[in-house]
Amino acid sequence: MLTEIRAYTRLRLPVVEAHGCEITLADGRTALDLYGGHCVNTLGAGDSGLADRLARQWQKLSFTTNLLDHASRREFLEALDATLPQGGAAGWQVFCTNSGAEANENALKIACAATKRRRVVYFQGAFHGRTAAAAAVSDTKIAQWPSSPFETQKLPWGDTAAAKAAINGDTAAVILEPIQSLAGVVEPPAGFLEGLREACNQSGACLIFDDVQTGNGRLGTPWSAQHYGVTPDLFTTAKGAAAGLPIGLTVARAEVSSRIPDGLLGSTFGGGPFVLSAAAEVARRVMEPGFLRNVREASAAFRSAALRGPVERVRGAGLLLGLVLRPGLKGSAVRDALLERGVLVGTSDDPRVLRLSPPLTIAPAAAQRLASALESVEAVA
Ligand SMILES: Cc1ncc(COP(=O)(O)O)c(C=O)c1O
Protein backbone atom coordinates (compact mmCIF):
# COMPACT_ATOMS: atom_id res chain seq x y z
CA MET A 1 0.00 0.00 0.00
CA LEU A 2 1.46 3.39 -1.02
CA THR A 3 2.17 5.79 1.84
CA GLU A 4 3.14 9.45 1.91
CA ILE A 5 6.64 10.77 2.48
CA ARG A 6 6.94 11.90 6.11
CA ALA A 7 5.78 15.52 6.41
CA TYR A 8 2.93 16.03 8.88
CA THR A 9 2.05 14.87 12.36
CA ARG A 10 -1.66 14.18 11.92
CA LEU A 11 -4.32 14.11 14.60
CA ARG A 12 -5.75 10.69 15.39
CA LEU A 13 -9.12 10.95 13.64
CA PRO A 14 -9.73 11.77 9.97
CA VAL A 15 -12.26 14.46 9.11
CA VAL A 16 -15.28 13.29 7.16
CA GLU A 17 -17.01 16.54 6.29
CA ALA A 18 -17.13 20.23 7.12
CA HIS A 19 -19.83 22.87 6.80
CA GLY A 20 -19.32 26.47 7.81
CA CYS A 21 -17.39 26.34 11.11
CA GLU A 22 -18.39 22.77 11.98
CA ILE A 23 -16.33 19.68 11.19
CA THR A 24 -17.41 16.04 11.50
CA LEU A 25 -14.80 13.48 12.53
CA ALA A 26 -14.68 9.81 11.53
CA ASP A 27 -16.26 8.67 14.83
CA GLY A 28 -19.29 10.89 14.16
CA ARG A 29 -18.36 13.61 16.66
CA THR A 30 -18.60 17.21 15.53
CA ALA A 31 -16.28 20.03 16.52
CA LEU A 32 -16.26 23.81 16.22
CA ASP A 33 -13.45 24.61 13.79
CA LEU A 34 -11.43 27.45 15.31
CA TYR A 35 -8.45 26.67 13.12
CA GLY A 36 -10.08 27.14 9.71
CA GLY A 37 -7.52 24.98 7.92
CA HIS A 38 -4.64 27.36 8.87
CA CYS A 39 -6.47 30.60 7.92
CA VAL A 40 -7.70 29.09 4.62
CA ASN A 41 -11.46 28.75 5.12
CA THR A 42 -12.13 32.50 4.93
CA LEU A 43 -15.82 32.02 4.12
CA GLY A 44 -16.35 28.83 6.14
CA ALA A 45 -16.31 25.34 4.63
CA GLY A 46 -18.56 24.66 1.62
CA ASP A 47 -19.86 28.23 1.25
CA SER A 48 -22.87 28.02 -1.08
CA GLY A 49 -22.27 31.36 -2.84
CA LEU A 50 -18.75 30.26 -3.75
CA ALA A 51 -19.96 26.77 -4.71
CA ASP A 52 -22.51 28.19 -7.18
CA ARG A 53 -19.98 30.57 -8.66
CA LEU A 54 -17.35 27.84 -9.07
CA ALA A 55 -19.83 25.40 -10.63
CA ARG A 56 -20.78 28.03 -13.23
CA GLN A 57 -17.14 28.96 -13.85
CA TRP A 58 -16.03 25.35 -14.29
CA GLN A 59 -18.70 24.70 -16.88
CA LYS A 60 -18.09 27.95 -18.73
CA LEU A 61 -14.27 28.11 -18.71
CA SER A 62 -12.45 25.63 -16.47
CA PHE A 63 -8.88 26.46 -17.46
CA THR A 64 -6.97 28.27 -20.12
CA THR A 65 -3.41 29.37 -20.76
CA ASN A 66 -2.11 32.61 -19.29
CA LEU A 67 -1.57 33.70 -22.89
CA LEU A 68 -5.33 34.31 -23.14
CA ASP A 69 -7.25 36.88 -21.14
CA HIS A 70 -10.64 36.05 -19.61
CA ALA A 71 -13.51 37.64 -17.72
CA SER A 72 -12.60 35.88 -14.48
CA ARG A 73 -9.24 37.69 -14.39
CA ARG A 74 -10.88 41.05 -15.00
CA GLU A 75 -13.43 40.40 -12.23
CA PHE A 76 -10.62 39.38 -9.86
CA LEU A 77 -8.52 42.47 -10.61
CA GLU A 78 -11.50 44.74 -10.08
CA ALA A 79 -12.50 43.05 -6.81
CA LEU A 80 -8.94 42.97 -5.44
CA ASP A 81 -8.37 46.60 -6.39
CA ALA A 82 -11.25 47.66 -4.10
CA THR A 83 -9.47 46.07 -1.10
CA LEU A 84 -6.02 47.64 -1.55
CA PRO A 85 -4.43 50.36 0.58
CA GLN A 86 -3.28 53.61 -1.04
CA GLY A 87 -0.39 52.44 -3.23
CA GLY A 88 1.36 55.66 -4.21
CA ALA A 89 0.99 57.58 -7.48
CA ALA A 90 1.17 54.58 -9.81
CA GLY A 91 -0.99 52.18 -7.73
CA TRP A 92 -0.48 48.44 -7.40
CA GLN A 93 0.18 45.45 -9.65
CA VAL A 94 -0.35 41.76 -8.87
CA PHE A 95 1.23 38.47 -9.96
CA CYS A 96 -0.69 35.22 -9.39
CA THR A 97 0.82 31.88 -8.36
CA ASN A 98 -0.31 28.88 -6.31
CA SER A 99 0.99 29.07 -2.73
CA GLY A 100 2.39 31.30 -0.01
CA ALA A 101 5.95 30.16 -0.58
CA GLU A 102 5.69 31.01 -4.27
CA ALA A 103 4.16 34.39 -3.49
CA ASN A 104 7.13 35.19 -1.24
CA GLU A 105 9.64 33.70 -3.67
CA ASN A 106 8.36 36.07 -6.35
CA ALA A 107 8.21 39.09 -4.04
CA LEU A 108 11.88 38.53 -3.15
CA LYS A 109 12.77 38.02 -6.80
CA ILE A 110 11.02 41.26 -7.77
CA ALA A 111 12.73 43.17 -4.94
CA CYS A 112 16.20 41.90 -5.89
CA ALA A 113 15.59 42.64 -9.58
CA ALA A 114 14.09 46.10 -8.97
CA THR A 115 16.84 47.25 -6.58
CA LYS A 116 19.69 45.33 -8.31
CA ARG A 117 20.81 44.35 -4.78
CA ARG A 118 21.25 40.89 -3.23
CA ARG A 119 20.90 41.13 0.54
CA VAL A 120 17.63 40.36 2.35
CA VAL A 121 16.84 41.16 5.98
CA TYR A 122 14.50 38.88 7.94
CA PHE A 123 13.66 38.32 11.59
CA GLN A 124 14.01 35.78 14.36
CA GLY A 125 10.85 33.68 14.51
CA ALA A 126 9.96 34.27 10.84
CA PHE A 127 8.22 31.71 8.66
CA HIS A 128 7.74 32.42 4.95
CA GLY A 129 7.57 28.96 3.35
CA ARG A 130 9.73 26.03 2.34
CA THR A 131 10.94 26.77 -1.19
CA ALA A 132 14.52 27.99 -1.57
CA ALA A 133 14.15 31.76 -1.26
CA ALA A 134 11.24 31.61 1.21
CA ALA A 135 13.12 29.12 3.40
CA ALA A 136 16.27 31.27 3.29
CA VAL A 137 14.36 33.99 5.17
CA SER A 138 12.53 31.63 7.54
CA ASP A 139 13.84 31.12 11.06
CA THR A 140 11.11 28.84 12.36
CA LYS A 141 11.56 25.46 10.60
CA ILE A 142 15.02 26.59 9.49
CA ALA A 143 16.09 26.59 5.88
CA GLN A 144 17.23 23.12 4.99
CA TRP A 145 18.67 23.99 1.60
CA PRO A 146 22.39 23.67 0.88
CA SER A 147 22.66 27.39 0.13
CA SER A 148 20.58 30.54 -0.12
CA PRO A 149 19.79 32.27 -3.44
CA PHE A 150 20.89 35.60 -1.93
CA GLU A 151 22.72 36.96 1.11
CA THR A 152 20.60 37.06 4.23
CA GLN A 153 20.77 38.91 7.52
CA LYS A 154 18.68 37.76 10.50
CA LEU A 155 17.71 40.42 13.05
CA PRO A 156 15.97 40.25 16.43
CA TRP A 157 12.20 40.68 16.17
CA GLY A 158 10.93 44.05 17.26
CA ASP A 159 14.33 45.74 17.65
CA THR A 160 13.88 48.95 15.68
CA ALA A 161 17.36 50.27 16.49
CA ALA A 162 19.06 47.08 15.26
CA ALA A 163 16.95 47.15 12.10
CA LYS A 164 17.77 50.79 11.39
CA ALA A 165 21.47 50.06 11.83
CA ALA A 166 21.36 47.03 9.52
CA ILE A 167 19.17 48.26 6.64
CA ASN A 168 21.34 50.18 4.19
CA GLY A 169 22.12 50.76 0.50
CA ASP A 170 23.00 47.06 0.06
CA THR A 171 19.60 45.85 1.29
CA ALA A 172 17.25 44.64 -1.44
CA ALA A 173 14.37 43.78 0.87
CA VAL A 174 13.14 43.51 4.43
CA ILE A 175 10.56 40.75 4.79
CA LEU A 176 8.29 40.06 7.76
CA GLU A 177 4.92 38.78 8.87
CA PRO A 178 3.34 41.81 10.55
CA ILE A 179 2.15 39.32 13.20
CA GLN A 180 4.39 36.25 13.41
CA SER A 181 1.84 33.46 13.42
CA LEU A 182 3.67 30.12 13.61
CA ALA A 183 6.11 31.59 16.13
CA GLY A 184 3.13 31.96 18.50
CA VAL A 185 1.08 34.97 17.28
CA VAL A 186 3.77 37.50 18.15
CA GLU A 187 2.73 41.09 17.52
CA PRO A 188 5.06 43.87 16.39
CA PRO A 189 6.00 46.21 19.24
CA ALA A 190 4.80 49.81 18.93
CA GLY A 191 6.78 51.79 16.35
CA PHE A 192 8.52 48.72 14.84
CA LEU A 193 6.69 48.69 11.49
CA GLU A 194 6.98 52.49 11.22
CA GLY A 195 10.72 52.22 11.92
CA LEU A 196 11.15 49.62 9.18
CA ARG A 197 9.19 51.80 6.77
CA GLU A 198 11.46 54.73 7.55
CA ALA A 199 14.65 52.67 7.14
CA CYS A 200 13.43 51.32 3.80
CA ASN A 201 12.50 54.81 2.59
CA GLN A 202 15.97 56.05 3.46
CA SER A 203 17.90 53.11 1.98
CA GLY A 204 15.75 52.30 -1.06
CA ALA A 205 15.16 48.74 0.22
CA CYS A 206 11.76 47.15 -0.47
CA LEU A 207 9.56 46.52 2.57
CA ILE A 208 7.66 43.24 2.10
CA PHE A 209 4.74 42.25 4.34
CA ASP A 210 3.92 38.54 4.30
CA ASP A 211 0.13 38.69 4.63
CA VAL A 212 -0.29 34.97 3.94
CA GLN A 213 -2.08 34.65 7.29
CA THR A 214 -2.70 38.28 8.22
CA GLY A 215 -4.42 39.27 4.95
CA ASN A 216 -7.80 38.63 3.34
CA GLY A 217 -9.72 40.36 6.12
CA ARG A 218 -8.25 38.36 8.99
CA LEU A 219 -7.21 41.35 11.10
CA GLY A 220 -10.57 43.09 10.61
CA THR A 221 -9.17 45.14 7.71
CA PRO A 222 -8.55 43.80 4.19
CA TRP A 223 -4.74 43.78 4.64
CA SER A 224 -2.35 44.31 7.54
CA ALA A 225 -1.28 47.63 5.98
CA GLN A 226 -4.68 49.12 6.83
CA HIS A 227 -4.67 47.60 10.33
CA TYR A 228 -1.26 49.04 11.22
CA GLY A 229 -1.35 52.20 9.06
CA VAL A 230 1.98 51.25 7.46
CA THR A 231 2.08 50.47 3.73
CA PRO A 232 4.76 48.11 2.39
CA ASP A 233 6.28 48.18 -1.12
CA LEU A 234 5.15 44.63 -1.73
CA PHE A 235 2.84 42.28 0.11
CA THR A 236 2.03 38.66 -0.39
CA THR A 237 -0.90 36.45 0.41
CA ALA A 238 -2.15 32.89 -0.17
CA LYS A 239 -4.14 30.64 2.22
CA GLY A 240 -7.51 32.41 2.57
CA ALA A 241 -7.31 34.38 -0.69
CA ALA A 242 -9.30 31.77 -2.63
CA ALA A 243 -11.09 30.21 0.38
CA GLY A 244 -9.71 26.69 -0.16
CA LEU A 245 -8.27 26.64 -3.67
CA PRO A 246 -4.49 26.94 -4.09
CA ILE A 247 -3.40 30.50 -4.79
CA GLY A 248 -0.47 32.85 -4.15
CA LEU A 249 -0.60 36.58 -4.76
CA THR A 250 2.36 38.94 -4.94
CA VAL A 251 1.15 42.54 -4.86
CA ALA A 252 3.69 45.28 -5.61
CA ARG A 253 3.69 49.03 -5.88
CA ALA A 254 3.85 49.67 -9.63
CA GLU A 255 6.93 51.89 -9.04
CA VAL A 256 8.72 48.68 -7.97
CA SER A 257 7.21 46.11 -10.37
CA SER A 258 7.75 48.39 -13.39
CA ARG A 259 11.52 48.09 -12.79
CA ILE A 260 11.81 44.31 -13.36
CA PRO A 261 13.08 42.86 -16.64
CA ASP A 262 10.81 41.01 -19.07
CA GLY A 263 10.59 37.26 -18.63
CA LEU A 264 11.24 37.26 -14.87
CA LEU A 265 7.84 35.86 -13.87
CA GLY A 266 5.57 33.06 -15.01
CA SER A 267 3.32 30.23 -13.78
CA THR A 268 1.18 27.64 -15.58
CA PHE A 269 -1.63 27.40 -13.06
CA GLY A 270 -1.28 30.78 -11.35
CA GLY A 271 -4.10 33.09 -12.41
CA GLY A 272 -6.29 30.43 -14.05
CA PRO A 273 -10.00 31.27 -14.45
CA PHE A 274 -11.33 28.81 -11.84
CA VAL A 275 -9.10 29.91 -8.98
CA LEU A 276 -9.46 33.59 -9.86
CA SER A 277 -13.21 33.19 -9.78
CA ALA A 278 -12.83 32.03 -6.16
CA ALA A 279 -10.39 34.85 -5.37
CA ALA A 280 -12.76 37.43 -6.87
CA GLU A 281 -15.55 36.07 -4.68
CA VAL A 282 -13.39 36.29 -1.53
CA ALA A 283 -12.28 39.87 -2.29
CA ARG A 284 -15.87 40.87 -3.03
CA ARG A 285 -17.23 39.25 0.16
CA VAL A 286 -14.52 40.77 2.37
CA MET A 287 -15.68 44.22 1.25
CA GLU A 288 -19.39 43.48 1.69
CA PRO A 289 -21.02 45.60 4.40
CA GLY A 290 -20.82 43.80 7.73
CA PHE A 291 -18.11 41.24 6.80
CA LEU A 292 -15.17 42.98 8.48
CA ARG A 293 -17.42 44.19 11.29
CA ASN A 294 -18.19 40.53 12.02
CA VAL A 295 -14.44 39.81 12.18
CA ARG A 296 -13.98 42.57 14.74
CA GLU A 297 -17.04 41.56 16.80
CA ALA A 298 -16.07 37.88 16.73
CA SER A 299 -12.53 38.86 17.71
CA ALA A 300 -13.79 40.71 20.79
CA ALA A 301 -16.08 37.78 21.72
CA PHE A 302 -13.31 35.16 21.36
CA ARG A 303 -10.79 37.29 23.23
CA SER A 304 -13.02 37.47 26.26
CA ALA A 305 -14.22 33.86 25.97
CA ALA A 306 -10.64 32.58 25.81
CA LEU A 307 -9.46 34.31 28.94
CA ARG A 308 -10.24 31.54 31.42
CA GLY A 309 -9.21 28.06 32.56
CA PRO A 310 -5.76 27.19 31.22
CA VAL A 311 -5.35 30.53 29.38
CA GLU A 312 -3.25 33.26 31.03
CA ARG A 313 -3.52 35.92 28.31
CA VAL A 314 -4.67 36.44 24.74
CA ARG A 315 -2.69 38.20 22.02
CA GLY A 316 -2.98 38.90 18.30
CA ALA A 317 -5.55 40.86 16.29
CA GLY A 318 -8.83 40.20 14.53
CA LEU A 319 -9.32 36.46 14.10
CA LEU A 320 -5.64 35.55 14.41
CA LEU A 321 -5.40 35.04 18.16
CA GLY A 322 -2.76 33.42 20.35
CA LEU A 323 -3.86 31.90 23.66
CA VAL A 324 -0.89 31.98 26.04
CA LEU A 325 -1.28 29.10 28.51
CA ARG A 326 -0.43 29.17 32.19
CA PRO A 327 3.17 28.14 32.96
CA GLY A 328 3.70 24.38 32.95
CA LEU A 329 0.82 23.63 30.53
CA LYS A 330 1.62 22.11 27.17
CA GLY A 331 -0.18 23.42 24.07
CA SER A 332 -0.57 20.04 22.37
CA ALA A 333 -2.14 18.50 25.54
CA VAL A 334 -4.62 21.37 25.91
CA ARG A 335 -5.37 21.20 22.15
CA ASP A 336 -6.18 17.48 22.49
CA ALA A 337 -8.35 18.09 25.56
CA LEU A 338 -10.27 20.83 23.72
CA LEU A 339 -10.86 18.54 20.74
CA GLU A 340 -12.25 15.92 23.14
CA ARG A 341 -14.71 18.66 24.17
CA GLY A 342 -15.70 19.53 20.59
CA VAL A 343 -13.43 22.50 19.79
CA LEU A 344 -10.56 22.37 17.29
CA VAL A 345 -7.70 24.84 17.84
CA GLY A 346 -4.13 24.94 16.49
CA THR A 347 -0.75 24.73 18.21
CA SER A 348 2.29 26.88 17.32
CA ASP A 349 6.06 26.66 17.55
CA ASP A 350 5.77 28.12 21.06
CA PRO A 351 4.63 25.15 23.18
CA ARG A 352 2.74 27.54 25.46
CA VAL A 353 0.69 29.20 22.70
CA LEU A 354 -2.43 27.86 21.00
CA ARG A 355 -3.72 29.55 17.87
CA LEU A 356 -7.24 30.51 16.79
CA SER A 357 -7.76 31.29 13.10
CA PRO A 358 -11.41 30.41 12.46
CA PRO A 359 -13.45 31.17 9.35
CA LEU A 360 -14.07 34.93 9.20
CA THR A 361 -17.81 34.27 9.01
CA ILE A 362 -17.93 32.73 12.47
CA ALA A 363 -20.71 34.08 14.69
CA PRO A 364 -19.53 35.92 17.82
CA ALA A 365 -21.97 33.73 19.81
CA ALA A 366 -19.86 30.65 18.95
CA ALA A 367 -17.25 31.96 21.40
CA GLN A 368 -19.41 30.56 24.20
CA ARG A 369 -18.50 27.02 23.10
CA LEU A 370 -14.80 27.84 23.52
CA ALA A 371 -15.48 29.33 26.96
CA SER A 372 -17.33 26.19 28.15
CA ALA A 373 -14.65 23.87 26.74
CA LEU A 374 -11.83 25.85 28.40
CA GLU A 375 -13.64 25.81 31.73
CA SER A 376 -14.04 22.04 31.63
CA VAL A 377 -10.40 21.60 30.55
CA GLU A 378 -9.35 23.43 33.69
CA ALA A 379 -11.44 21.03 35.75
CA VAL A 380 -9.33 18.11 34.53
CA ALA A 381 -5.94 19.89 34.29
C1 LIG B 1 3.21 33.52 7.08
C2 LIG B 1 3.36 32.42 6.08
N1 LIG B 1 4.03 32.65 4.95
C3 LIG B 1 4.17 31.69 4.01
C4 LIG B 1 3.65 30.43 4.18
C5 LIG B 1 3.82 29.37 3.13
O1 LIG B 1 2.62 29.13 2.49
P1 LIG B 1 2.40 27.78 1.64
O2 LIG B 1 2.34 26.66 2.60
O3 LIG B 1 1.11 28.03 0.91
O4 LIG B 1 3.56 27.69 0.71
C6 LIG B 1 2.93 30.15 5.35
C7 LIG B 1 2.35 28.80 5.58
O5 LIG B 1 2.02 28.41 6.66
C8 LIG B 1 2.79 31.17 6.32
O6 LIG B 1 2.12 30.95 7.46
XYZ file of C-alpha atoms and ligand atoms in Angstrom:
397
model
C 0.000 0.000 0.000
C 1.456 3.385 -1.020
C 2.167 5.794 1.844
C 3.140 9.454 1.907
C 6.643 10.771 2.477
C 6.938 11.898 6.113
C 5.785 15.521 6.410
C 2.926 16.028 8.882
C 2.047 14.867 12.363
C -1.664 14.176 11.924
C -4.318 14.110 14.602
C -5.746 10.691 15.392
C -9.116 10.945 13.643
C -9.731 11.766 9.965
C -12.258 14.462 9.107
C -15.285 13.290 7.156
C -17.010 16.536 6.287
C -17.130 20.227 7.124
C -19.832 22.868 6.804
C -19.317 26.471 7.807
C -17.390 26.336 11.114
C -18.392 22.766 11.980
C -16.326 19.683 11.190
C -17.406 16.044 11.505
C -14.802 13.477 12.526
C -14.683 9.811 11.529
C -16.263 8.670 14.828
C -19.287 10.889 14.160
C -18.363 13.611 16.656
C -18.605 17.205 15.525
C -16.280 20.035 16.520
C -16.257 23.812 16.224
C -13.448 24.612 13.791
C -11.425 27.452 15.314
C -8.450 26.666 13.122
C -10.082 27.140 9.705
C -7.520 24.979 7.918
C -4.642 27.365 8.868
C -6.472 30.602 7.921
C -7.698 29.094 4.621
C -11.460 28.751 5.123
C -12.131 32.496 4.929
C -15.818 32.017 4.115
C -16.354 28.833 6.143
C -16.315 25.344 4.629
C -18.560 24.665 1.624
C -19.861 28.229 1.253
C -22.873 28.016 -1.083
C -22.268 31.356 -2.844
C -18.750 30.259 -3.749
C -19.964 26.769 -4.712
C -22.506 28.190 -7.183
C -19.982 30.572 -8.662
C -17.352 27.838 -9.074
C -19.833 25.399 -10.630
C -20.778 28.029 -13.226
C -17.139 28.961 -13.851
C -16.028 25.346 -14.288
C -18.703 24.701 -16.876
C -18.086 27.952 -18.725
C -14.270 28.113 -18.713
C -12.450 25.628 -16.473
C -8.876 26.457 -17.461
C -6.971 28.265 -20.121
C -3.406 29.371 -20.757
C -2.109 32.609 -19.286
C -1.566 33.700 -22.885
C -5.333 34.307 -23.144
C -7.255 36.882 -21.144
C -10.637 36.055 -19.614
C -13.509 37.643 -17.715
C -12.603 35.875 -14.475
C -9.244 37.689 -14.385
C -10.883 41.049 -15.004
C -13.428 40.398 -12.226
C -10.623 39.376 -9.860
C -8.517 42.473 -10.613
C -11.498 44.739 -10.084
C -12.502 43.048 -6.807
C -8.936 42.974 -5.438
C -8.371 46.605 -6.386
C -11.248 47.663 -4.103
C -9.472 46.073 -1.102
C -6.023 47.644 -1.546
C -4.431 50.357 0.576
C -3.283 53.606 -1.037
C -0.389 52.442 -3.233
C 1.359 55.659 -4.210
C 0.985 57.576 -7.476
C 1.173 54.580 -9.810
C -0.993 52.182 -7.727
C -0.477 48.436 -7.399
C 0.183 45.453 -9.653
C -0.347 41.763 -8.867
C 1.232 38.474 -9.965
C -0.686 35.221 -9.389
C 0.823 31.879 -8.362
C -0.307 28.880 -6.307
C 0.991 29.069 -2.730
C 2.389 31.302 -0.008
C 5.955 30.161 -0.578
C 5.686 31.011 -4.270
C 4.157 34.395 -3.494
C 7.128 35.191 -1.237
C 9.636 33.696 -3.672
C 8.357 36.067 -6.350
C 8.207 39.092 -4.036
C 11.880 38.534 -3.153
C 12.774 38.022 -6.804
C 11.016 41.257 -7.768
C 12.726 43.175 -4.941
C 16.201 41.897 -5.888
C 15.593 42.644 -9.576
C 14.094 46.099 -8.974
C 16.841 47.249 -6.579
C 19.686 45.332 -8.311
C 20.813 44.345 -4.778
C 21.253 40.886 -3.230
C 20.898 41.128 0.536
C 17.630 40.364 2.346
C 16.844 41.163 5.976
C 14.503 38.879 7.936
C 13.655 38.319 11.591
C 14.012 35.776 14.357
C 10.849 33.677 14.511
C 9.958 34.275 10.838
C 8.222 31.711 8.661
C 7.735 32.423 4.952
C 7.570 28.960 3.354
C 9.727 26.027 2.342
C 10.937 26.773 -1.194
C 14.519 27.986 -1.566
C 14.153 31.765 -1.255
C 11.241 31.606 1.208
C 13.124 29.118 3.401
C 16.268 31.273 3.290
C 14.361 33.991 5.173
C 12.533 31.626 7.540
C 13.845 31.122 11.062
C 11.110 28.844 12.363
C 11.561 25.461 10.595
C 15.022 26.594 9.493
C 16.087 26.593 5.882
C 17.233 23.119 4.991
C 18.672 23.992 1.599
C 22.386 23.674 0.882
C 22.658 27.392 0.127
C 20.584 30.542 -0.115
C 19.791 32.266 -3.443
C 20.888 35.598 -1.925
C 22.723 36.957 1.115
C 20.596 37.062 4.235
C 20.768 38.908 7.525
C 18.679 37.765 10.504
C 17.710 40.417 13.047
C 15.967 40.247 16.432
C 12.198 40.680 16.172
C 10.929 44.052 17.258
C 14.334 45.739 17.654
C 13.882 48.954 15.679
C 17.365 50.272 16.490
C 19.057 47.078 15.263
C 16.952 47.154 12.096
C 17.766 50.792 11.390
C 21.465 50.063 11.834
C 21.356 47.030 9.518
C 19.168 48.261 6.644
C 21.339 50.181 4.189
C 22.119 50.764 0.502
C 22.998 47.056 0.059
C 19.603 45.851 1.291
C 17.250 44.640 -1.439
C 14.375 43.781 0.872
C 13.138 43.507 4.429
C 10.558 40.750 4.787
C 8.295 40.056 7.762
C 4.925 38.782 8.871
C 3.339 41.811 10.551
C 2.152 39.324 13.195
C 4.394 36.247 13.413
C 1.839 33.462 13.416
C 3.667 30.122 13.609
C 6.108 31.593 16.131
C 3.127 31.956 18.497
C 1.082 34.974 17.277
C 3.771 37.496 18.154
C 2.728 41.092 17.518
C 5.062 43.869 16.393
C 6.002 46.209 19.239
C 4.800 49.808 18.931
C 6.780 51.789 16.352
C 8.523 48.720 14.842
C 6.693 48.689 11.486
C 6.980 52.486 11.221
C 10.724 52.216 11.925
C 11.151 49.616 9.179
C 9.187 51.795 6.768
C 11.460 54.735 7.552
C 14.650 52.673 7.144
C 13.426 51.316 3.796
C 12.502 54.810 2.593
C 15.972 56.049 3.464
C 17.903 53.111 1.975
C 15.748 52.303 -1.062
C 15.159 48.740 0.215
C 11.756 47.155 -0.468
C 9.558 46.524 2.568
C 7.662 43.242 2.104
C 4.737 42.247 4.336
C 3.923 38.545 4.297
C 0.134 38.689 4.634
C -0.290 34.965 3.940
C -2.078 34.650 7.292
C -2.702 38.285 8.221
C -4.418 39.269 4.949
C -7.802 38.629 3.343
C -9.722 40.364 6.120
C -8.245 38.362 8.993
C -7.208 41.350 11.105
C -10.570 43.094 10.608
C -9.168 45.137 7.708
C -8.546 43.798 4.185
C -4.740 43.778 4.643
C -2.352 44.310 7.543
C -1.284 47.631 5.979
C -4.678 49.118 6.829
C -4.669 47.598 10.328
C -1.261 49.045 11.221
C -1.347 52.199 9.061
C 1.983 51.249 7.456
C 2.081 50.472 3.731
C 4.757 48.109 2.386
C 6.283 48.184 -1.121
C 5.150 44.626 -1.733
C 2.841 42.281 0.105
C 2.030 38.655 -0.394
C -0.903 36.453 0.413
C -2.148 32.892 -0.173
C -4.142 30.642 2.215
C -7.514 32.414 2.575
C -7.310 34.381 -0.688
C -9.300 31.773 -2.631
C -11.095 30.211 0.375
C -9.712 26.694 -0.156
C -8.274 26.638 -3.666
C -4.494 26.942 -4.087
C -3.398 30.502 -4.786
C -0.474 32.848 -4.145
C -0.599 36.581 -4.761
C 2.363 38.943 -4.940
C 1.153 42.541 -4.857
C 3.686 45.279 -5.608
C 3.691 49.030 -5.882
C 3.846 49.675 -9.626
C 6.925 51.887 -9.044
C 8.715 48.681 -7.966
C 7.213 46.114 -10.370
C 7.753 48.387 -13.394
C 11.520 48.091 -12.792
C 11.807 44.315 -13.362
C 13.082 42.857 -16.643
C 10.806 41.013 -19.069
C 10.587 37.256 -18.628
C 11.238 37.264 -14.870
C 7.841 35.863 -13.869
C 5.568 33.057 -15.009
C 3.316 30.231 -13.781
C 1.179 27.643 -15.584
C -1.630 27.400 -13.057
C -1.281 30.779 -11.355
C -4.097 33.087 -12.406
C -6.293 30.433 -14.046
C -10.004 31.269 -14.451
C -11.326 28.812 -11.843
C -9.100 29.913 -8.975
C -9.457 33.593 -9.859
C -13.207 33.195 -9.776
C -12.830 32.035 -6.159
C -10.388 34.852 -5.366
C -12.756 37.433 -6.865
C -15.552 36.068 -4.678
C -13.385 36.288 -1.534
C -12.276 39.870 -2.286
C -15.875 40.866 -3.026
C -17.226 39.253 0.156
C -14.515 40.772 2.374
C -15.679 44.218 1.248
C -19.393 43.483 1.695
C -21.022 45.598 4.398
C -20.821 43.798 7.727
C -18.111 41.244 6.798
C -15.173 42.982 8.475
C -17.420 44.187 11.291
C -18.185 40.528 12.022
C -14.437 39.805 12.181
C -13.979 42.573 14.744
C -17.036 41.557 16.797
C -16.074 37.877 16.733
C -12.534 38.858 17.711
C -13.793 40.709 20.789
C -16.080 37.785 21.723
C -13.311 35.163 21.363
C -10.788 37.292 23.235
C -13.017 37.471 26.265
C -14.224 33.856 25.968
C -10.638 32.584 25.808
C -9.461 34.308 28.944
C -10.240 31.538 31.419
C -9.208 28.059 32.561
C -5.758 27.189 31.220
C -5.345 30.532 29.379
C -3.254 33.257 31.032
C -3.516 35.917 28.311
C -4.665 36.443 24.742
C -2.690 38.200 22.018
C -2.982 38.899 18.302
C -5.547 40.865 16.291
C -8.832 40.198 14.531
C -9.319 36.463 14.103
C -5.635 35.545 14.411
C -5.400 35.042 18.160
C -2.757 33.424 20.351
C -3.861 31.897 23.663
C -0.885 31.979 26.037
C -1.284 29.098 28.512
C -0.431 29.175 32.191
C 3.168 28.139 32.963
C 3.701 24.377 32.948
C 0.820 23.626 30.534
C 1.618 22.111 27.166
C -0.176 23.416 24.070
C -0.574 20.041 22.374
C -2.138 18.500 25.537
C -4.624 21.369 25.906
C -5.374 21.202 22.150
C -6.176 17.477 22.491
C -8.355 18.090 25.555
C -10.268 20.833 23.723
C -10.858 18.541 20.742
C -12.253 15.921 23.139
C -14.711 18.664 24.166
C -15.698 19.534 20.589
C -13.430 22.503 19.793
C -10.561 22.374 17.292
C -7.698 24.844 17.844
C -4.133 24.945 16.488
C -0.755 24.734 18.205
C 2.288 26.876 17.317
C 6.059 26.658 17.552
C 5.765 28.122 21.056
C 4.629 25.147 23.183
C 2.738 27.544 25.463
C 0.692 29.196 22.703
C -2.427 27.864 20.999
C -3.722 29.552 17.866
C -7.235 30.506 16.787
C -7.755 31.292 13.101
C -11.408 30.407 12.462
C -13.452 31.172 9.349
C -14.070 34.928 9.204
C -17.805 34.273 9.007
C -17.926 32.730 12.474
C -20.709 34.078 14.688
C -19.532 35.921 17.817
C -21.967 33.734 19.815
C -19.861 30.651 18.952
C -17.246 31.959 21.396
C -19.406 30.560 24.203
C -18.496 27.021 23.101
C -14.802 27.843 23.519
C -15.476 29.325 26.963
C -17.328 26.186 28.145
C -14.651 23.868 26.742
C -11.830 25.850 28.396
C -13.642 25.808 31.732
C -14.039 22.042 31.634
C -10.403 21.601 30.550
C -9.353 23.430 33.686
C -11.439 21.028 35.753
C -9.330 18.111 34.525
C -5.940 19.892 34.293
C 3.214 33.521 7.081
C 3.355 32.416 6.083
N 4.025 32.648 4.946
C 4.167 31.689 4.012
C 3.647 30.433 4.178
C 3.825 29.369 3.129
O 2.616 29.133 2.491
P 2.399 27.781 1.644
O 2.341 26.656 2.599
O 1.114 28.034 0.915
O 3.563 27.694 0.711
C 2.931 30.145 5.355
C 2.350 28.797 5.579
O 2.022 28.412 6.656
C 2.787 31.165 6.323
O 2.116 30.946 7.460
